[in-house]
Coordinates of C-alpha atoms and ligand atoms in Angstrom, one line a residue:
M615 CA 19.8 29.5 58.3
C616 CA 16.9 30.7 56.3
C617 CA 14.8 32.9 55.7
S618 CA 13.3 36.1 57.0
F619 CA 11.2 38.6 54.9
V620 CA 12.7 41.6 56.6
P621 CA 16.5 41.2 56.7
S622 CA 18.2 41.5 60.0
A623 CA 20.7 43.6 58.1
F624 CA 18.0 46.3 57.7
F625 CA 17.7 46.5 61.5
E626 CA 21.5 46.3 62.1
Q627 CA 21.9 49.2 59.7
I628 CA 19.6 51.4 61.8
A629 CA 21.1 50.2 65.1
E630 CA 24.5 51.3 63.9
D631 CA 23.4 54.7 62.5
E632 CA 24.5 57.4 65.0
S633 CA 22.3 60.0 63.4
I634 CA 19.3 58.1 64.7
S635 CA 18.1 58.5 68.2
E636 CA 19.2 56.0 70.9
G637 CA 15.7 54.6 71.5
V638 CA 15.1 53.8 67.9
R639 CA 18.5 52.2 67.5
Q640 CA 17.9 50.0 70.6
E641 CA 14.5 49.0 69.2
A642 CA 16.2 48.0 65.9
Q643 CA 18.9 46.0 67.7
N644 CA 16.2 44.1 69.5
H645 CA 14.6 43.2 66.2
A646 CA 17.9 42.1 64.7
N647 CA 18.5 39.8 67.8
S648 CA 15.0 38.4 67.7
I649 CA 15.4 37.1 64.1
T650 CA 18.3 34.9 65.1
K651 CA 16.4 33.8 68.2
T652 CA 13.3 32.8 66.2
L653 CA 15.2 30.7 63.8
A654 CA 17.0 28.9 66.6
A655 CA 13.7 28.3 68.5
A656 CA 12.0 27.0 65.3
A657 CA 14.9 24.7 64.6
E658 CA 14.7 23.4 68.2
A659 CA 11.0 22.8 67.9
A660 CA 11.6 20.9 64.7
R661 CA 14.1 18.7 66.4
E662 CA 11.9 17.9 69.4
D663 CA 8.8 17.5 67.2
T664 CA 6.9 18.8 70.1
K665 CA 3.9 16.9 71.6
V666 CA 1.8 20.0 71.4
K667 CA 1.3 19.2 67.7
T668 CA -1.0 16.3 68.5
R669 CA -3.6 18.4 70.2
Y670 CA -7.2 18.3 68.9
T671 CA -7.7 20.3 65.8
E672 CA -10.6 22.1 64.3
I673 CA -10.9 23.6 60.9
P674 CA -12.6 27.0 60.4
N675 CA -15.7 27.1 58.1
G676 CA -14.8 27.1 54.5
F677 CA -11.4 25.5 54.9
A678 CA -12.5 21.9 55.4
D679 CA -10.9 20.8 52.1
F680 CA -7.7 22.7 52.7
N681 CA -4.7 21.0 54.2
C682 CA -3.4 23.7 56.5
K683 CA -2.8 24.3 60.2
I684 CA -2.5 27.6 62.0
W685 CA -0.7 27.6 65.4
D686 CA -0.6 30.3 68.0
P687 CA 2.4 30.4 70.4
K688 CA 0.5 32.8 72.6
T689 CA -2.2 30.3 73.5
G690 CA 0.6 27.9 74.2
R691 CA 1.3 30.0 77.3
V692 CA -1.5 28.5 79.2
L693 CA 0.3 25.2 79.0
G694 CA 3.3 26.8 80.7
T695 CA 5.2 27.5 77.5
S696 CA 6.1 30.9 76.3
Y697 CA 5.1 33.4 73.6
E698 CA 8.1 32.2 71.6
S699 CA 7.7 28.4 71.8
L700 CA 7.0 26.9 68.4
P701 CA 4.7 25.9 66.8
G702 CA 2.3 26.8 69.7
T703 CA -1.1 25.3 70.2
F704 CA -3.7 24.7 67.5
Y705 CA -6.6 27.1 67.3
S706 CA -9.9 25.6 68.4
S707 CA -13.2 27.1 69.4
S708 CA -12.8 26.0 73.0
Q709 CA -10.1 28.5 73.4
D710 CA -10.5 32.0 74.7
P711 CA -10.8 33.9 72.5
P712 CA -12.0 31.3 70.0
Y713 CA -10.5 31.5 66.5
E714 CA -13.8 33.0 65.1
Q715 CA -12.9 36.2 66.8
D716 CA -9.4 36.3 65.4
S717 CA -9.5 37.2 61.8
D718 CA -5.8 36.7 61.5
V719 CA -6.4 32.9 61.5
T720 CA -8.7 33.0 58.5
D721 CA -6.6 35.7 56.8
C722 CA -3.5 33.6 57.1
M723 CA -5.3 30.5 55.8
E724 CA -6.7 32.6 52.9
A725 CA -3.2 33.8 52.0
L726 CA -1.9 30.2 52.2
R727 CA -4.7 28.9 50.1
S728 CA -4.3 31.6 47.4
T729 CA -0.6 30.7 47.2
Y730 CA -1.3 27.0 47.1
D731 CA -4.0 27.6 44.3
F732 CA -1.5 29.7 42.3
Y733 CA 1.1 27.0 42.2
K734 CA -1.5 24.3 41.5
T735 CA -3.3 26.2 38.8
I736 CA -0.3 27.8 37.0
F737 CA 2.4 25.1 37.4
G738 CA 0.4 22.0 38.5
R739 CA 2.4 21.9 41.7
N740 CA 0.8 20.2 44.6
S741 CA 1.9 22.2 47.6
I742 CA 5.5 23.1 48.8
D743 CA 6.9 19.7 48.2
D744 CA 4.7 18.8 45.2
N745 CA 3.4 16.0 47.3
G746 CA 0.6 17.7 49.2
L747 CA 2.7 18.8 52.2
Q748 CA 0.4 20.2 55.0
L749 CA 0.9 24.0 55.3
E750 CA 1.7 25.2 58.7
A751 CA 2.0 28.7 60.1
S752 CA 2.5 30.0 63.6
I753 CA 1.0 33.4 63.9
H754 CA 1.1 36.1 66.7
Y755 CA 4.6 35.0 67.3
S756 CA 6.3 36.7 70.3
I757 CA 5.5 40.3 71.2
R758 CA 5.6 43.2 68.7
Y759 CA 7.5 41.0 66.3
G760 CA 7.9 42.7 62.9
N761 CA 8.8 39.8 60.6
A762 CA 7.8 36.6 58.8
I763 CA 10.1 33.6 58.6
W764 CA 10.3 30.3 56.8
E765 CA 11.8 27.7 59.0
P766 CA 13.3 24.9 56.8
Q767 CA 13.7 22.2 59.4
S768 CA 10.1 22.2 60.7
R769 CA 8.9 23.3 57.3
Q770 CA 6.6 26.0 58.6
M771 CA 6.1 29.7 58.6
V772 CA 6.4 32.0 61.6
V773 CA 4.6 35.3 61.4
G774 CA 4.7 38.1 63.9
D775 CA 2.1 40.8 64.6
G776 CA 4.2 43.8 63.6
D777 CA 5.6 46.1 66.1
G778 CA 3.7 49.2 65.6
N779 CA 1.6 51.2 68.0
S780 CA -0.6 54.2 67.5
R781 CA -0.4 56.8 70.2
F782 CA -1.8 60.3 70.1
G783 CA -2.2 59.9 66.4
L784 CA 1.5 59.2 65.9
F785 CA 2.8 55.8 64.9
T786 CA 5.7 54.3 66.6
G787 CA 7.5 51.1 65.6
F788 CA 8.6 49.8 62.2
F789 CA 5.6 47.9 60.9
K790 CA 1.8 48.1 61.1
P791 CA 0.3 45.8 63.7
G792 CA -1.5 42.8 62.1
S793 CA -0.2 43.6 58.7
L794 CA 2.2 40.8 58.0
V795 CA -0.2 37.9 58.3
T796 CA -2.6 39.6 55.8
S797 CA 0.0 40.4 53.2
L798 CA -0.3 37.9 50.4
D799 CA 3.1 38.8 48.9
I800 CA 4.8 38.1 52.3
I801 CA 3.0 34.7 52.9
A802 CA 3.7 33.7 49.2
H803 CA 7.4 34.8 49.6
E804 CA 7.8 32.5 52.6
F805 CA 5.9 29.6 50.9
T806 CA 8.3 29.9 48.0
H807 CA 11.3 29.5 50.3
G808 CA 9.7 26.1 50.9
V809 CA 9.4 25.4 47.2
T810 CA 13.0 26.3 46.7
Q811 CA 14.0 24.0 49.6
H812 CA 12.3 21.2 47.7
T813 CA 13.6 22.0 44.3
A814 CA 16.9 23.8 43.6
K815 CA 17.9 23.8 47.4
L816 CA 19.8 27.1 46.7
E817 CA 22.3 27.6 49.4
Y818 CA 21.4 30.7 51.5
K819 CA 24.6 32.7 51.1
G820 CA 26.3 34.8 48.4
Q821 CA 24.8 34.7 44.9
S822 CA 22.9 31.4 45.4
G823 CA 21.3 33.0 48.5
A824 CA 20.4 36.2 46.6
L825 CA 18.9 34.0 43.9
N826 CA 16.9 32.1 46.6
E827 CA 15.6 35.5 48.0
S828 CA 14.8 36.8 44.5
I829 CA 12.8 33.7 43.6
S830 CA 10.7 34.2 46.7
D831 CA 10.2 37.9 45.7
V832 CA 9.4 37.0 42.1
F833 CA 6.8 34.3 43.0
G834 CA 5.5 36.4 46.0
S835 CA 4.8 39.3 43.7
M836 CA 3.3 37.0 41.0
V837 CA 0.9 35.4 43.5
L838 CA -0.4 38.9 44.5
Q839 CA -0.7 39.9 40.8
W840 CA -2.5 36.7 40.1
K841 CA -4.9 37.1 43.0
L842 CA -5.7 40.7 41.8
N843 CA -5.7 39.6 38.2
Q844 CA -3.3 42.4 37.3
T845 CA -1.4 42.8 34.1
V846 CA 2.3 43.6 34.3
Q847 CA 1.4 47.3 33.7
E848 CA -1.2 47.3 36.4
A849 CA 1.0 45.7 39.1
D850 CA 2.9 47.9 41.5
W851 CA 5.8 45.3 41.8
L852 CA 6.3 46.3 45.4
L853 CA 7.1 43.9 48.2
G854 CA 5.9 44.6 51.7
A855 CA 3.9 47.6 50.7
N856 CA 1.1 46.8 53.2
I857 CA 3.3 46.6 56.3
I858 CA 4.8 50.1 56.0
Y859 CA 3.3 53.2 57.6
T860 CA 2.9 55.8 54.9
N861 CA 2.4 59.5 55.5
S862 CA 3.0 59.0 59.2
K863 CA 5.6 60.2 61.6
S864 CA 6.8 56.8 62.6
L865 CA 10.2 56.6 64.1
E866 CA 10.7 60.3 64.1
G867 CA 10.4 60.6 60.4
F868 CA 12.9 57.8 59.6
M869 CA 10.3 55.7 57.8
R870 CA 8.3 58.6 56.4
E871 CA 9.4 58.5 52.8
A872 CA 9.2 54.8 52.3
N873 CA 6.2 53.0 50.7
S874 CA 7.6 49.4 50.6
L875 CA 10.4 47.2 51.8
R876 CA 11.6 46.4 48.2
S877 CA 10.6 47.2 44.7
M878 CA 11.2 45.0 41.7
K879 CA 10.4 47.8 39.3
D880 CA 12.8 50.3 40.9
P881 CA 15.1 48.3 43.2
S882 CA 17.4 51.2 44.2
A883 CA 14.7 53.8 44.9
T884 CA 14.9 55.5 48.2
S885 CA 11.1 54.9 48.6
N886 CA 12.2 51.3 49.5
L887 CA 13.2 50.8 53.1
F888 CA 15.9 48.4 51.9
P889 CA 17.2 49.7 48.5
Q890 CA 18.9 47.2 46.2
P891 CA 21.1 47.2 43.1
D892 CA 19.3 46.9 39.8
S893 CA 22.5 45.7 38.1
M894 CA 25.8 43.9 39.0
K895 CA 27.5 47.2 38.2
H896 CA 25.3 49.3 40.6
E897 CA 27.1 50.8 43.6
L898 CA 24.7 49.0 46.0
Y899 CA 25.9 45.6 44.7
Y900 CA 27.4 43.9 47.7
N901 CA 30.8 42.3 47.2
G902 CA 31.7 41.6 50.8
D903 CA 31.9 38.4 52.8
N904 CA 29.1 36.3 54.2
T905 CA 29.1 37.9 57.7
W906 CA 26.6 40.6 56.6
D907 CA 23.2 39.5 55.4
H908 CA 24.5 36.0 54.5
G909 CA 26.6 37.8 51.8
G910 CA 24.0 40.4 50.8
V911 CA 21.2 37.9 50.0
H912 CA 18.4 40.5 50.5
R913 CA 20.5 43.2 48.8
N914 CA 21.8 41.5 45.6
S915 CA 18.4 39.8 45.0
G916 CA 17.5 43.2 43.4
V917 CA 19.5 42.1 40.3
P918 CA 17.5 39.0 39.3
N919 CA 14.3 40.7 40.5
F920 CA 14.9 43.6 38.0
A921 CA 15.7 41.1 35.2
F922 CA 12.4 39.4 35.8
Y923 CA 10.5 42.7 35.9
Q924 CA 12.1 43.8 32.6
I925 CA 11.3 40.5 30.9
S926 CA 7.7 40.6 32.2
M927 CA 7.2 44.2 30.9
A928 CA 8.7 43.4 27.5
L929 CA 6.5 40.3 27.1
G930 CA 3.4 42.1 28.4
G931 CA 0.1 40.5 29.6
H932 CA 0.4 38.6 32.9
S933 CA 3.7 37.9 34.5
W934 CA 2.8 34.3 35.0
D935 CA 1.9 33.7 31.3
R936 CA 5.5 33.5 30.0
A937 CA 8.1 35.1 32.3
G938 CA 6.8 33.0 35.3
Q939 CA 6.8 29.8 33.2
I940 CA 10.4 30.4 32.3
W941 CA 11.4 31.1 35.9
Y942 CA 9.6 28.0 37.2
A943 CA 11.2 25.8 34.5
A944 CA 14.6 27.0 35.5
L945 CA 14.0 26.7 39.2
T946 CA 12.8 23.1 38.9
D947 CA 15.5 22.1 36.4
N948 CA 17.7 19.6 38.2
R949 CA 20.8 21.0 36.6
L950 CA 20.4 24.2 38.7
E951 CA 23.0 23.6 41.5
R952 CA 22.8 24.4 45.2
R953 CA 25.5 27.0 44.9
A954 CA 24.4 28.3 41.5
R955 CA 25.5 31.8 40.5
F956 CA 23.3 34.3 38.7
V957 CA 24.9 33.5 35.4
A958 CA 24.0 29.7 35.6
F959 CA 20.3 30.6 36.4
A960 CA 20.3 33.2 33.5
Q961 CA 21.5 30.5 31.1
L962 CA 18.8 28.1 32.2
T963 CA 16.1 30.8 31.7
I964 CA 17.4 31.4 28.1
E965 CA 17.4 27.7 27.4
H966 CA 13.8 27.2 28.7
A967 CA 12.6 30.3 26.9
Q968 CA 13.8 28.6 23.7
K969 CA 12.2 25.3 24.6
L970 CA 8.9 26.8 25.8
Y971 CA 8.4 29.3 23.0
P972 CA 10.2 27.8 19.9
D973 CA 7.9 29.6 17.5
D974 CA 8.5 33.1 19.0
P975 CA 12.2 34.0 18.9
S976 CA 11.5 37.4 20.4
V977 CA 10.9 35.7 23.8
V978 CA 14.5 34.4 24.1
Q979 CA 15.8 37.7 22.8
V980 CA 14.0 39.6 25.6
V981 CA 15.3 37.2 28.2
E982 CA 18.9 37.4 27.0
Q983 CA 18.7 41.2 26.7
A984 CA 17.4 41.6 30.3
W985 CA 20.3 39.6 31.8
K986 CA 22.7 41.7 29.7
D987 CA 21.0 44.9 31.0
V988 CA 21.6 43.9 34.6
A989 CA 25.2 42.9 33.7
V990 CA 24.9 39.2 34.6
L991 CA 25.7 38.3 31.0
Ligands
ZN1419 ZN1 13.1 35.6 52.1

């Protein structure tokens, strides 16, 4: 089962922490449960290929040339289905409220289009499957749902509204309302799970799962940097920075110090809600079985994330100029196996660094050194 932006392990961790109040722990447990439920519902919808999909469709202004559909499970409710049935009904102006009044529709389309454009412009890739696959996302999923998910069977995204509330100037809940659908790094992260599904098909557990997660973070961050035209020095290298309440008293101070979910620049920093190892030798490196977070996929992804960051910084310029080219070549190399370990991916990046930049031996040296620094080689 694949692939949520916020790991259920993050919520489970809170649910099990006895130093946190009962209400918050219960809330966290609800989130953890709902991730499993969404994936099951999406898989079910994919199997049934629901008839709702054939409804009349209408494209918002400015998107006529863009092959994308936004669904809303909430409007599906008028047809007797629930907030959680997928994909939901298609937005059209005959609905109440019409999509023109819902900026989340166009925001989501905009994020999907930016991601599509990035892959097309930088790698010549035509959509998720490199064959023009229509992009589909269900937004406003469920109630106070603080996550975004890629569902591999129906090949669509599912995005919640965030679970936050503002009451008497204090924030409650984990994530800002409406923030997930407008976060380009998150939409691009989920899109990239689709790309991986159609290329290396990395199995979502253990090291191959952590590699799968890392590739989504790497390309998610790159898409955001590309959109903002940032150099590697200008980029913040954070993931999920927009969904976090900062300087607020959310959850009785629990979230107060955090400014992102993950950081590629400093994976183990406590300013990340879900700190990660920056090396195989780091104490946060997860060595347990696959029952927790599919074998630490959202945890150990910090290792290849940090290698990519180090390479990008050493090469300078834009991350997609050279580091991104090397990563994409390795991801789409058919020798990369479904159950590939970090070391196999590292070796492919070294090989492609040589092939892509034969006249500049410093590139391959930088790549090799970065993998040594994170103790993969
Ligand atoms: Zn993911």
